Tab-separated table of C-alpha atoms and ligand atoms in Angstrom:
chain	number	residue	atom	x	y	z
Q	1	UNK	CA	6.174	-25.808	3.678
Q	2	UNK	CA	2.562	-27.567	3.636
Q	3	UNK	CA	1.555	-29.297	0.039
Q	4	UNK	CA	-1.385	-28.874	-1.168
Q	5	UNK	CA	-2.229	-33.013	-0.608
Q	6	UNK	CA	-2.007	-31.545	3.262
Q	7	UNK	CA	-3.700	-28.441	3.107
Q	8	UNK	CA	-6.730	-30.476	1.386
Q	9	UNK	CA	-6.946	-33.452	3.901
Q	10	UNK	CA	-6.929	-30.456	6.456
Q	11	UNK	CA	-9.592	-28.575	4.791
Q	12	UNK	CA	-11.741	-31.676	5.188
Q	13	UNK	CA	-10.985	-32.194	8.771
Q	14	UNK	CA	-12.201	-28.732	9.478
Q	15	UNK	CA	-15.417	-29.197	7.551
Q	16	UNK	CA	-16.435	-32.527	9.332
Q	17	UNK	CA	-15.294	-31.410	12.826
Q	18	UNK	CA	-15.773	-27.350	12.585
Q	19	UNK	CA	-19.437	-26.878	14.064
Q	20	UNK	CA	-19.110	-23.775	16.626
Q	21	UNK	CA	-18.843	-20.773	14.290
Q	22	UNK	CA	-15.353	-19.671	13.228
Q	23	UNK	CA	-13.329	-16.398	14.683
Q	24	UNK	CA	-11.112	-14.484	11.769
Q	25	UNK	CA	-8.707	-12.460	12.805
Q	26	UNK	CA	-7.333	-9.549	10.620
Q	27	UNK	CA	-3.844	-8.210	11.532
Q	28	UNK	CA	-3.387	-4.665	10.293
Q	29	UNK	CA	-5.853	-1.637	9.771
Q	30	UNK	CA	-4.935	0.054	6.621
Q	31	UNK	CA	-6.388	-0.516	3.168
Q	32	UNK	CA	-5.687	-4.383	2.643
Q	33	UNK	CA	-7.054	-4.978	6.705
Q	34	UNK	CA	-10.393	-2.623	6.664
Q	35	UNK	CA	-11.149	-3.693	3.240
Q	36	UNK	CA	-10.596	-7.732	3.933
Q	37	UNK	CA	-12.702	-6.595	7.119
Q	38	UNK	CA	-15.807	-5.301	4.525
Q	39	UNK	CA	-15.779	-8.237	1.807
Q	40	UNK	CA	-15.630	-10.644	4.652
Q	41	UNK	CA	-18.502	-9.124	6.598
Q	42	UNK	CA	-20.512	-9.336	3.509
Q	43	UNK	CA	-19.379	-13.178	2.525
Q	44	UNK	CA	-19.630	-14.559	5.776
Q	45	UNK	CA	-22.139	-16.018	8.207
Q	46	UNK	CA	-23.452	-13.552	10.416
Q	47	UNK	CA	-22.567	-15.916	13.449
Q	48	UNK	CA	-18.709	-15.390	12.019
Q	49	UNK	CA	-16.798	-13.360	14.131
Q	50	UNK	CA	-14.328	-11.048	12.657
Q	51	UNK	CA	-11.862	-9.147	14.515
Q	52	UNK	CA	-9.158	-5.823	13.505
Q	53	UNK	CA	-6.460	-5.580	15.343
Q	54	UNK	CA	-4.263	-2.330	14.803
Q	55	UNK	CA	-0.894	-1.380	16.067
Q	56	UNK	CA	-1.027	1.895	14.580
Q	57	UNK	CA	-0.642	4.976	16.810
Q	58	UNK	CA	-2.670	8.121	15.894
Q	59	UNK	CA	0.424	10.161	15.256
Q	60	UNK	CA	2.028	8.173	12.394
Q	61	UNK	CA	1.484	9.856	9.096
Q	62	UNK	CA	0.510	7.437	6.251
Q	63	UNK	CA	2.382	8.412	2.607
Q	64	UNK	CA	0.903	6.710	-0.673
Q	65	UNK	CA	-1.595	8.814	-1.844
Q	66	UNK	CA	-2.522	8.562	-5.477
Q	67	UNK	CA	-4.883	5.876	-7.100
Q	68	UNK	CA	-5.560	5.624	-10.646
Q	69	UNK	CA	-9.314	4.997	-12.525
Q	70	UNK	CA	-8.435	0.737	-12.410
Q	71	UNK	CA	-9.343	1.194	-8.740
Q	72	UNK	CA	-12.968	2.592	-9.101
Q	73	UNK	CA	-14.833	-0.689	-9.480
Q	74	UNK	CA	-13.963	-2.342	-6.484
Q	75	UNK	CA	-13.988	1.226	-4.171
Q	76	UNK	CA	-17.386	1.182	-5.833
Q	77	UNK	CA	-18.029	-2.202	-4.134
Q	78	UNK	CA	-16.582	-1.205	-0.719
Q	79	UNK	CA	-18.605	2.087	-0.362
Q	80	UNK	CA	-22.063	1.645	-2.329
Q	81	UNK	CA	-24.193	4.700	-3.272
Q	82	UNK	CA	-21.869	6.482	-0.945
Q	83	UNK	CA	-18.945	6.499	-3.359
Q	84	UNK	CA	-19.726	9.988	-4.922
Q	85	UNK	CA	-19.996	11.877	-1.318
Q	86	UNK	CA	-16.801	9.679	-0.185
Q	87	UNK	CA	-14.865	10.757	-2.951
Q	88	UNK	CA	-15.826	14.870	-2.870
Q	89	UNK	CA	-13.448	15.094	-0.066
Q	90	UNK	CA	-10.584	13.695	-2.071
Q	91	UNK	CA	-9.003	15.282	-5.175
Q	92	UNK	CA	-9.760	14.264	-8.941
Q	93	UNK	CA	-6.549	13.677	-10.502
Q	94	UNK	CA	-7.191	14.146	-14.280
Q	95	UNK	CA	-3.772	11.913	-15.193
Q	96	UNK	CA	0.242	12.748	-14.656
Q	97	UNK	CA	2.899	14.386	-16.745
Q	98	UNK	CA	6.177	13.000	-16.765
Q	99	UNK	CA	9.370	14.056	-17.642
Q	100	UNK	CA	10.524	10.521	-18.663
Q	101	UNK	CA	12.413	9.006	-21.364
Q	102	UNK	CA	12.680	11.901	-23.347
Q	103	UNK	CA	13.097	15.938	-22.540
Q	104	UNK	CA	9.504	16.736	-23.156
Q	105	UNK	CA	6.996	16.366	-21.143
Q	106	UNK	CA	4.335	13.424	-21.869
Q	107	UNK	CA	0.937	13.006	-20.561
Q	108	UNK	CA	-1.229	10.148	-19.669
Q	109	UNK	CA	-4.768	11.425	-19.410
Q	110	UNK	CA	-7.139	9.488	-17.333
Q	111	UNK	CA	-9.940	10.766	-19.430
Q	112	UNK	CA	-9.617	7.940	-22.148
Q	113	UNK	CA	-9.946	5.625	-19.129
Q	114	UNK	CA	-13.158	3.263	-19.080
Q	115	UNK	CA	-13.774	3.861	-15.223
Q	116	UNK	CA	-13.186	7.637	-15.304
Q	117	UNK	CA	-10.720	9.771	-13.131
Q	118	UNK	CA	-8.217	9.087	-10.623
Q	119	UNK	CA	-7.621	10.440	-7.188
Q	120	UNK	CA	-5.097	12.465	-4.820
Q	121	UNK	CA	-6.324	11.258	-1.583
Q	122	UNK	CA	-5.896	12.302	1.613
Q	123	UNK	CA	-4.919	8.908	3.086
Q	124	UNK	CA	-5.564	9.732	6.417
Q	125	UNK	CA	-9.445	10.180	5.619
Q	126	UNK	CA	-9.628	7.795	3.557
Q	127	UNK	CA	-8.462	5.491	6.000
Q	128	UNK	CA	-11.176	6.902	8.013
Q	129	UNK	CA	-13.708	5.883	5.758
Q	130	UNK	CA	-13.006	2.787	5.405
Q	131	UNK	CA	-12.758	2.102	9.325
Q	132	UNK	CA	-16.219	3.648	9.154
Q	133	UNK	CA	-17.663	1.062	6.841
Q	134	UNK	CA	-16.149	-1.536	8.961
Q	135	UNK	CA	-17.557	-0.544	11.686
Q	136	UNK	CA	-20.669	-0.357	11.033
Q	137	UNK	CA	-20.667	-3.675	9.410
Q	138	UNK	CA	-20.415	-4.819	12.873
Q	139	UNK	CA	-16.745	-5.956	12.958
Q	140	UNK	CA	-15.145	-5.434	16.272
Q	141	UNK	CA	-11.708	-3.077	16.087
Q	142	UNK	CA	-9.264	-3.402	18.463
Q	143	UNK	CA	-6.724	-0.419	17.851
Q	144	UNK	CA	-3.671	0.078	19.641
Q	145	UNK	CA	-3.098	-3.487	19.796
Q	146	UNK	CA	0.120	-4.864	18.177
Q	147	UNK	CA	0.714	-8.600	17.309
Q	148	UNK	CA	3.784	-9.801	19.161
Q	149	UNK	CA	3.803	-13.364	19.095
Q	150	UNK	CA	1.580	-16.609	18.131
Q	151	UNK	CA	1.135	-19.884	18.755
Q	152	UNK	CA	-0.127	-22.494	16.572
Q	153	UNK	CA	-3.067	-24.412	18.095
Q	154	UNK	CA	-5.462	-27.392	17.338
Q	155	UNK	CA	-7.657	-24.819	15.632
Q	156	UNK	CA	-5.771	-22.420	14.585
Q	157	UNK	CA	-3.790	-19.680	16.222
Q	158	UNK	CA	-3.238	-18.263	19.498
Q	159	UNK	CA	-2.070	-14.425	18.896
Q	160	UNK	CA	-0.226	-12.394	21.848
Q	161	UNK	CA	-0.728	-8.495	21.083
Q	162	UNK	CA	1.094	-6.118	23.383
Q	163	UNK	CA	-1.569	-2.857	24.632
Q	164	UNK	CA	-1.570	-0.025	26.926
Q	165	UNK	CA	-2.892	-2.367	29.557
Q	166	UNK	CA	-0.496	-5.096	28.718
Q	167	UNK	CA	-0.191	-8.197	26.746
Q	168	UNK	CA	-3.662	-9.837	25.672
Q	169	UNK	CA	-3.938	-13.729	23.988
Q	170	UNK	CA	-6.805	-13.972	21.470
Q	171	UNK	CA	-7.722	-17.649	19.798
Q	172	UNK	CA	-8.442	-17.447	16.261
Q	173	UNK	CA	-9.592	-20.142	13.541
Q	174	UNK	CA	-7.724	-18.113	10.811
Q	175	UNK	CA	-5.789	-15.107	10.327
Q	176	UNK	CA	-5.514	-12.425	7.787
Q	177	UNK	CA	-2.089	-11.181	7.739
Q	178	UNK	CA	-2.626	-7.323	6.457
Q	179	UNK	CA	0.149	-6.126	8.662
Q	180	UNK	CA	1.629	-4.072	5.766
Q	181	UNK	CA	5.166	-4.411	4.278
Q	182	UNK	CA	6.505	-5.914	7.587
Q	183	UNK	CA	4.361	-9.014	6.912
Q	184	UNK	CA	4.657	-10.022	10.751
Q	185	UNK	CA	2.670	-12.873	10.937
Q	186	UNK	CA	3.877	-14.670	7.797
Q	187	UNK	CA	7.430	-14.050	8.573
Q	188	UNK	CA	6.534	-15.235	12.003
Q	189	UNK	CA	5.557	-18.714	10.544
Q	190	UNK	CA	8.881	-18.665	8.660
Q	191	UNK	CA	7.632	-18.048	5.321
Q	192	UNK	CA	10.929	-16.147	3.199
Q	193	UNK	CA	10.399	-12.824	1.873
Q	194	UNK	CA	12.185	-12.703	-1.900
Q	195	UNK	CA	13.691	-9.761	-2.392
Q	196	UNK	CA	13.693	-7.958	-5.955
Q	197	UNK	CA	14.997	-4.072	-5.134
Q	198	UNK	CA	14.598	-1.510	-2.846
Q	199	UNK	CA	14.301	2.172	-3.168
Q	200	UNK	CA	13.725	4.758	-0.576
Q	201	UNK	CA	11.207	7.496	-0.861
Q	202	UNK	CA	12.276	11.367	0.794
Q	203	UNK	CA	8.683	13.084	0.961
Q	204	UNK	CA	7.691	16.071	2.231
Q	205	UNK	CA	3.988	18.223	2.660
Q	206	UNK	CA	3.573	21.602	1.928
Q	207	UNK	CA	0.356	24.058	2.276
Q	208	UNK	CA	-0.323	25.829	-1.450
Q	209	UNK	CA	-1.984	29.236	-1.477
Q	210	UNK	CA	-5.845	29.128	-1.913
Q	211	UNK	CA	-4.738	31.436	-4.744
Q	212	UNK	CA	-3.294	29.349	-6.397
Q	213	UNK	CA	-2.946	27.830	-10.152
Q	214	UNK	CA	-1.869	25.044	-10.476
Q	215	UNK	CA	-2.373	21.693	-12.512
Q	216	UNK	CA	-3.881	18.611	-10.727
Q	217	UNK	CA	-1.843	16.354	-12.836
Q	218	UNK	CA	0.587	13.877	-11.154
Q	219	UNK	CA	4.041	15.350	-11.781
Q	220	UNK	CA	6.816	12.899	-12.486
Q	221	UNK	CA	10.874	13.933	-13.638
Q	222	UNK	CA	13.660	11.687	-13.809
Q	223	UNK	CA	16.910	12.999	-12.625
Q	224	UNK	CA	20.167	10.977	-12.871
Q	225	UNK	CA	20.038	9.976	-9.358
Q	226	UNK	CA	16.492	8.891	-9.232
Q	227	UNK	CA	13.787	10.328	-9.844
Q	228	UNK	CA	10.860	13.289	-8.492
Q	229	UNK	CA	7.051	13.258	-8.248
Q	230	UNK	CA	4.425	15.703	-6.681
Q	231	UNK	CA	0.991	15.262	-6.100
Q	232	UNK	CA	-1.307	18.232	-5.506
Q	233	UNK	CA	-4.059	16.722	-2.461
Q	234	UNK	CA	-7.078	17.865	-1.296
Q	235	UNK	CA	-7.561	21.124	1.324
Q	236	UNK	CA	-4.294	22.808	-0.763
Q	237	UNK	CA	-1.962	20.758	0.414
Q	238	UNK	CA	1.391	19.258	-2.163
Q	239	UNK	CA	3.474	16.532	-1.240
Q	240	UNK	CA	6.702	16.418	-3.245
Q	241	UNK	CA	8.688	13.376	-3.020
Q	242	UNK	CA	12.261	11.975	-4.493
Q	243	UNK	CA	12.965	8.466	-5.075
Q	244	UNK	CA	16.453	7.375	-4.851
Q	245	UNK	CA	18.246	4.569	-2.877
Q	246	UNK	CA	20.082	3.931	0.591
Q	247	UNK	CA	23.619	4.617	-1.273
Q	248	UNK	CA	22.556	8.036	-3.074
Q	249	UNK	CA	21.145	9.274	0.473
Q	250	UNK	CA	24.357	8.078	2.226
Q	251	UNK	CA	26.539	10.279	-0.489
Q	252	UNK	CA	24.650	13.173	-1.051
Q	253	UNK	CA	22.622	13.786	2.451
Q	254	UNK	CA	19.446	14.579	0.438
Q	255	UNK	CA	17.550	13.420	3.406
Q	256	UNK	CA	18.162	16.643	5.107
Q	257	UNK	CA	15.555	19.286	4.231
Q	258	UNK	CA	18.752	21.729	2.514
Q	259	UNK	CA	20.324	19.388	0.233
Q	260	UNK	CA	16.331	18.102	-0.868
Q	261	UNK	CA	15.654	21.263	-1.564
Q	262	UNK	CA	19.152	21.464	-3.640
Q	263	UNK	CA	18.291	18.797	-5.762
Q	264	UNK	CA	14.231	19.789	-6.340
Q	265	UNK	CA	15.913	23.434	-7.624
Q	266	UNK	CA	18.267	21.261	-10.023
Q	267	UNK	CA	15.645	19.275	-11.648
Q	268	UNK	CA	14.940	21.023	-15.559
Q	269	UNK	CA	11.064	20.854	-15.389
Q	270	UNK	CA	9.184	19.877	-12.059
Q	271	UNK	CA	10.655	23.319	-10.369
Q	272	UNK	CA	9.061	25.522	-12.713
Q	273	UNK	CA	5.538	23.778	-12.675
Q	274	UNK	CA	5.315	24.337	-8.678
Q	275	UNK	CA	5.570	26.876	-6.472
Q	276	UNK	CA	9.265	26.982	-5.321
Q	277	UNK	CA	9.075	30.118	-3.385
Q	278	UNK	CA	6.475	28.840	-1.335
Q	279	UNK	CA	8.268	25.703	-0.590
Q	280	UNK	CA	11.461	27.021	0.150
Q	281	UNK	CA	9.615	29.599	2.813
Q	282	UNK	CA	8.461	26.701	4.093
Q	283	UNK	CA	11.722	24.521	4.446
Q	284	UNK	CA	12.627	25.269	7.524
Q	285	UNK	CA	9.846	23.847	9.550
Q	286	UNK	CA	8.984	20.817	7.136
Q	287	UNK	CA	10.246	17.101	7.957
Q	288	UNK	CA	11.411	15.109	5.464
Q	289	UNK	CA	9.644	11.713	5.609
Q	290	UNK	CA	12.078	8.983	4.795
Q	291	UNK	CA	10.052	5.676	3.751
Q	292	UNK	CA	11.695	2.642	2.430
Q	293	UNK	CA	9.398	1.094	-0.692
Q	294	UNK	CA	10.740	-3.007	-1.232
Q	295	UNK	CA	9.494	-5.060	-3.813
Q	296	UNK	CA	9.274	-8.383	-2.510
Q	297	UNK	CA	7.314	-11.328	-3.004
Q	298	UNK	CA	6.502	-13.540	0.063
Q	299	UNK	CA	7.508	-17.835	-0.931
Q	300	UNK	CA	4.106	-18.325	0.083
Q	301	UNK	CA	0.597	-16.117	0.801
Q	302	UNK	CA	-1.433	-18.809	2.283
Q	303	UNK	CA	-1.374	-22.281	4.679
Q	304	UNK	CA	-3.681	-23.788	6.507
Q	305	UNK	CA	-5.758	-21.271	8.498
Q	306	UNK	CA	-3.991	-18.218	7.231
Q	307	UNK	CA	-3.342	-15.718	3.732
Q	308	UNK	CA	-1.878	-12.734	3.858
Q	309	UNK	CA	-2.949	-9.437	1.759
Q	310	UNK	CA	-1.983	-6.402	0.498
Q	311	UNK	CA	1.801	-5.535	1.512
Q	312	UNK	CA	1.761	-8.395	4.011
Q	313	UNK	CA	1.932	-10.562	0.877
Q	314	UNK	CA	4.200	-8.484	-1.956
Q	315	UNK	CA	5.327	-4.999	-1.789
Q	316	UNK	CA	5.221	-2.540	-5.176
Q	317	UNK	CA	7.712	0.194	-6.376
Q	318	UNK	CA	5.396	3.321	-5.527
Q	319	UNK	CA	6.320	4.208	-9.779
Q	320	UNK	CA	3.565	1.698	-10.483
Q	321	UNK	CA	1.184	3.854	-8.387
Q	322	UNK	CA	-0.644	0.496	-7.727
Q	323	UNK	CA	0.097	-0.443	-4.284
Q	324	UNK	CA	-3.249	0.887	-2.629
Q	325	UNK	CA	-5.633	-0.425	-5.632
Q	326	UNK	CA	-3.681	-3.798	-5.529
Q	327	UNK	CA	-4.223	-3.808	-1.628
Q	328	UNK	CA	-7.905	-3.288	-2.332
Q	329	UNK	CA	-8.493	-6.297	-4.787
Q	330	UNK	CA	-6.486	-8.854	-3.411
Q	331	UNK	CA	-8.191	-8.315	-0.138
Q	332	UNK	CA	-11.877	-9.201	-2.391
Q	333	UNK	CA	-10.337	-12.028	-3.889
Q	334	UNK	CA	-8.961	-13.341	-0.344
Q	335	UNK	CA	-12.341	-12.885	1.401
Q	336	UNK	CA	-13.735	-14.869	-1.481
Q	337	UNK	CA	-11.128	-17.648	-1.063
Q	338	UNK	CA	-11.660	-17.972	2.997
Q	339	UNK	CA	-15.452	-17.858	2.757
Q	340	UNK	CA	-14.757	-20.886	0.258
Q	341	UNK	CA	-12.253	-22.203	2.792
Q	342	UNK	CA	-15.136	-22.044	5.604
Q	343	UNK	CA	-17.469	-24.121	3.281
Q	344	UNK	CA	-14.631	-26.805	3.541
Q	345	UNK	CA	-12.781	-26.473	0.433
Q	346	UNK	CA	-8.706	-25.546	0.397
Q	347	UNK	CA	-8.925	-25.276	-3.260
Q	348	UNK	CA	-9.914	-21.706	-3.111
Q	349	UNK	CA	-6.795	-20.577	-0.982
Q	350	UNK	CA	-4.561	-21.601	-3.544
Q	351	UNK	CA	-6.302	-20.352	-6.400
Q	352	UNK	CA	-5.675	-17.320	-4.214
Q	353	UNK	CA	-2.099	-17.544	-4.392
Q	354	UNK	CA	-1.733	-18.466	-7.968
Q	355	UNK	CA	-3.199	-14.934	-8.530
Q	356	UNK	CA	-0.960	-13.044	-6.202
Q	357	UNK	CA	2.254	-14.241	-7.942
Q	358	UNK	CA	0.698	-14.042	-11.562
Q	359	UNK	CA	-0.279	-10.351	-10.517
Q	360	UNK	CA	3.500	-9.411	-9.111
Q	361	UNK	CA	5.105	-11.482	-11.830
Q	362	UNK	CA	2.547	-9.225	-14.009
Q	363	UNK	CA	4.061	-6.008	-11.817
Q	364	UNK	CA	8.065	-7.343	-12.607
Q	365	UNK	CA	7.773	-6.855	-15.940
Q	366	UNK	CA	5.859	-3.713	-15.446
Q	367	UNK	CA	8.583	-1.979	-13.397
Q	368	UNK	CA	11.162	-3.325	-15.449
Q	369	UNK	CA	9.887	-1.598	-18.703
Q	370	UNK	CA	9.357	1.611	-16.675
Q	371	UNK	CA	13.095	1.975	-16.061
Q	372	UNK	CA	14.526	0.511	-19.050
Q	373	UNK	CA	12.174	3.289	-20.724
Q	374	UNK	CA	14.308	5.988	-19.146
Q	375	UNK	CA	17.844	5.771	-21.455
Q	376	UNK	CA	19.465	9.561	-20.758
Q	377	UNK	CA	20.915	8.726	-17.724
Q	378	UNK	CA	21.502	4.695	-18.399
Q	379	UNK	CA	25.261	4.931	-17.093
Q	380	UNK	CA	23.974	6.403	-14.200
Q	381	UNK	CA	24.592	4.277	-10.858
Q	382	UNK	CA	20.645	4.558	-9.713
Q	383	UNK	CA	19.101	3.336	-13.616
Q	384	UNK	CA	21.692	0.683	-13.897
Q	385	UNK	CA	20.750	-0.891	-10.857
Q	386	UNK	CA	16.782	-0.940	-11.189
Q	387	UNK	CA	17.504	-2.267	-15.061
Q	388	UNK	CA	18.270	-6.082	-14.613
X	1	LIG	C1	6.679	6.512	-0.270
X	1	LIG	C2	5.519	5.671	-0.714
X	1	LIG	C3	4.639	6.184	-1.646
X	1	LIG	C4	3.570	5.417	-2.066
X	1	LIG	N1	2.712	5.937	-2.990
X	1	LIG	C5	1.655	5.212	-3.394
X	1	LIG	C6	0.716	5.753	-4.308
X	1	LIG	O1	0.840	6.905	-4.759
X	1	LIG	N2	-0.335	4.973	-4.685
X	1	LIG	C7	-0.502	3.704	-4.203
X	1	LIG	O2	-1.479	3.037	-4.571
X	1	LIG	N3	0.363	3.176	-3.310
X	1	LIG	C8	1.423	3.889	-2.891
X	1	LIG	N4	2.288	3.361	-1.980
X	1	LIG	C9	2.058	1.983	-1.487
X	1	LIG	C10	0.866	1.915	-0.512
X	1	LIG	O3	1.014	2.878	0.511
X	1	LIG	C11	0.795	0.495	0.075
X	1	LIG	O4	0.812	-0.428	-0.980
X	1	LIG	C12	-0.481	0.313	0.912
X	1	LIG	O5	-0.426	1.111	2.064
X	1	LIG	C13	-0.638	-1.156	1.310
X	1	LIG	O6	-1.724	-1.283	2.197
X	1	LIG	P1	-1.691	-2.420	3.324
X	1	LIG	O7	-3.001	-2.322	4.044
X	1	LIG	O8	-1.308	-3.720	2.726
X	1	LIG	O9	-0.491	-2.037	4.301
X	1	LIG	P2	-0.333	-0.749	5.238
X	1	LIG	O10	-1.022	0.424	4.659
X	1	LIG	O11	1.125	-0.655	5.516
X	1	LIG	O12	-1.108	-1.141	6.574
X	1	LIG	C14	-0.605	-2.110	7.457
X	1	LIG	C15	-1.226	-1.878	8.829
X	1	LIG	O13	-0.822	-2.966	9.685
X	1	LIG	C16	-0.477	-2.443	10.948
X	1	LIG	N5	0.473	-3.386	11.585
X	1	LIG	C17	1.764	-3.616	11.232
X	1	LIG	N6	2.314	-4.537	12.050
X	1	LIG	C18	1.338	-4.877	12.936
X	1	LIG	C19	1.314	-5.771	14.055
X	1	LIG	N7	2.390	-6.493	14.422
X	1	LIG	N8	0.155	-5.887	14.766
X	1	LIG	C20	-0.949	-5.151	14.409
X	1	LIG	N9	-0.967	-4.286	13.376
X	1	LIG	C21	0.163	-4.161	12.638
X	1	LIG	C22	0.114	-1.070	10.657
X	1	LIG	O14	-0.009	-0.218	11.776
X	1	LIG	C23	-0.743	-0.601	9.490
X	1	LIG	O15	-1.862	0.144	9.935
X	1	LIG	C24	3.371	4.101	-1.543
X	1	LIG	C25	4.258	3.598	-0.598
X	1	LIG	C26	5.334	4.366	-0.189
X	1	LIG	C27	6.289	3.799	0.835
């Protein structure tokens, strides 16, 4: 591990001797990457290069979909004037209804919120968006290409990606890990991942009738094995999703699209405010999307020549419904702390860092008083083991 006595005498060295202009390189293209890729655009020196490199293939469908009003200011400063027309093609979610703690129903309505509504977004688009802005901000996207090894060097990095036309090496001055929970890079350096739980998330899209009524509320029940939410999104599409862990999947095969649908018809209150009979007819040709959600904390989010963002740096239980709008302002704060870092000061970077732990330390005790809030089932295997 560097101190910080290190990192400083380095920062120096790079100010004196750093004249040709510097090359960033971001690792990852979802929401931490391609909004790192925006701030930075706008904080740095035009004679900066900054380069995206994506591994993701076209196929892979993204799940995370709902961010609350706390993420409004800073989509405000990623899009501009263009916010309003950006955000018609996603769906206003007005707050959620949860079937937690208690058997009736309780709301929490975005409408008392300072920055206005929530969304359901289609992720997919609004990943789309966001490459859009980056592009034409001028930074160059490399997509398809997937980080497979580096090599420190005098100035920073060499990175090995593996493409369709084989392995390329790219030189970089400093790297953006954004490469999502895997945190590639920083694990590559080392760096240990701290482990706090780990749930697993069954999901699973359905089409709704263009007839139909039906709240756009968030829709949240805890069962005594975990624990349900759907999401009405945009062009009448639901995804309904059920949170439980490795062990309650290995015992109860809920993974497989019969025994989900089993357990959605034995919750008390979710089943009744969505359309079961369309969802059933639709069971047999729907996948269910198993997606592993960690929180973690990496031992350390920046070095010399390097932070990481988003996932890459600490991973949130998807109950927080944070992950996307935490992804978002970390990435300003870190293009704030490099464009510091390029003026020749290290302090920046580990201001940086101070604010990633404060916020997850911030998100432990945030998760912990979700769970410990939910006391029918608190024998219950899955509650016991989230309440620590
Ligand atoms: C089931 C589930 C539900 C969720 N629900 C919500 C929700 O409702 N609201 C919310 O805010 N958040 C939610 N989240 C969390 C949210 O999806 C993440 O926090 C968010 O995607 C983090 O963005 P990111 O850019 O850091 O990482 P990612 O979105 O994971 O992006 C990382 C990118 O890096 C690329 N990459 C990975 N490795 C490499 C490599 N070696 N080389 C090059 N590229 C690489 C990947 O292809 C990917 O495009 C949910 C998560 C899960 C699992």
């Amino acid at each position: 591990m560097l101190m910080m006595t290190d990192l400083n005498t380095a920062a120096r060295h790079i100010s004196a001797e750093q004249q040709a202009p510097l090359t960033i390189a971001i690792i990852g293209g979802g929401p931490a990457g391609l909004a790192s890729a925006i701030f930075l655009r706008s904080k740095l020196s035009a004679d900066c290069s900054i380069l995206l490199f994506d591994s993701q293939k076209e196929d892979k469908l993204k799940v995370g979909e709902s961010i609350p009003p706390a993420a409004t200011p800073v989509l405000r400063k990623l899009f501009g004037e263009q916010l309003k027309s950006i955000f018609a093609e996603h769906l206003e979610c007005p707050g959620s209804i949860s079937l937690w703690g208690s058997d009736t129903p309780g709301h929490n309505d975005f409408i008392f919120e300072l920055d206005g509504a929530g969304y359901h977004l289609n992720r997919t688009l609004f990943e789309q968006q966001l490459k859009q802005r980056v592009l034409s901000a001028g930074v160059v996207c490399h997509d398809q290409y997937r980080l497979c090894n580096i090599e420190p060097n005098n100035s920073g990095f060499t990175l090995e990606f593996a493409t369709a036309e084989g392995n390329q090496q790219w030189d970089a001055d400093f790297v953006v890990d954004a490469s999502g929970a895997g945190s590639f890079f920083t694990r590559k350096l080392g760096v240990a991942r701290n482990i706090l739980d780990s749930v697993l998330f069954l999901c699973a899209e359905f089409d709704l009738p263009d007839s139909i009524d039906m709240l756009d509320h968030t829709l949240v029940e805890a069962v005594s094995d975990g624990w349900w939410y759907s999401a009405r999104l945009p062009h009448n599409r639901l995804m309904v999703t059920f949170c439980t862990d490795a062990e309650h999947v290995k015992l109860s095969a809920c993974d497989q699209a019969e025994f989900w649908l089993e357990k959605l018809k034995q919750t008390s209150w979710l089943q009744s405010r969505i359309p079961m009979a369309e969802i059933a007819e639709q069971m047999s040709e729907t996948t269910i999307i198993t997606r592993a959600a960690t929180s973690f904390i990496m031992s350390n989010v920046i070095g010399e020549r390097w932070l990481a963002v988003g996932d890459a740096a600490c991973g949130f239980d998807p109950i927080s419904s944070a992950g996307i709008t935490k992804a978002l302002l970390q990435s300003e704060r870190a293009s704030s702390a490099i464009s510091e870092w390029a003026g020749g000061s290290m302090d920046a970077l580990s201001g940086y860092q101070d604010q990633v732990f404060n916020d997850f330390n911030q998100y432990v005790g945030l998760r912990s008083q979700l769970y410990a809030s939910e006391t029918r089932f608190a024998g219950q295997r899955y509650w016991s083991q989230r309440v620590f």
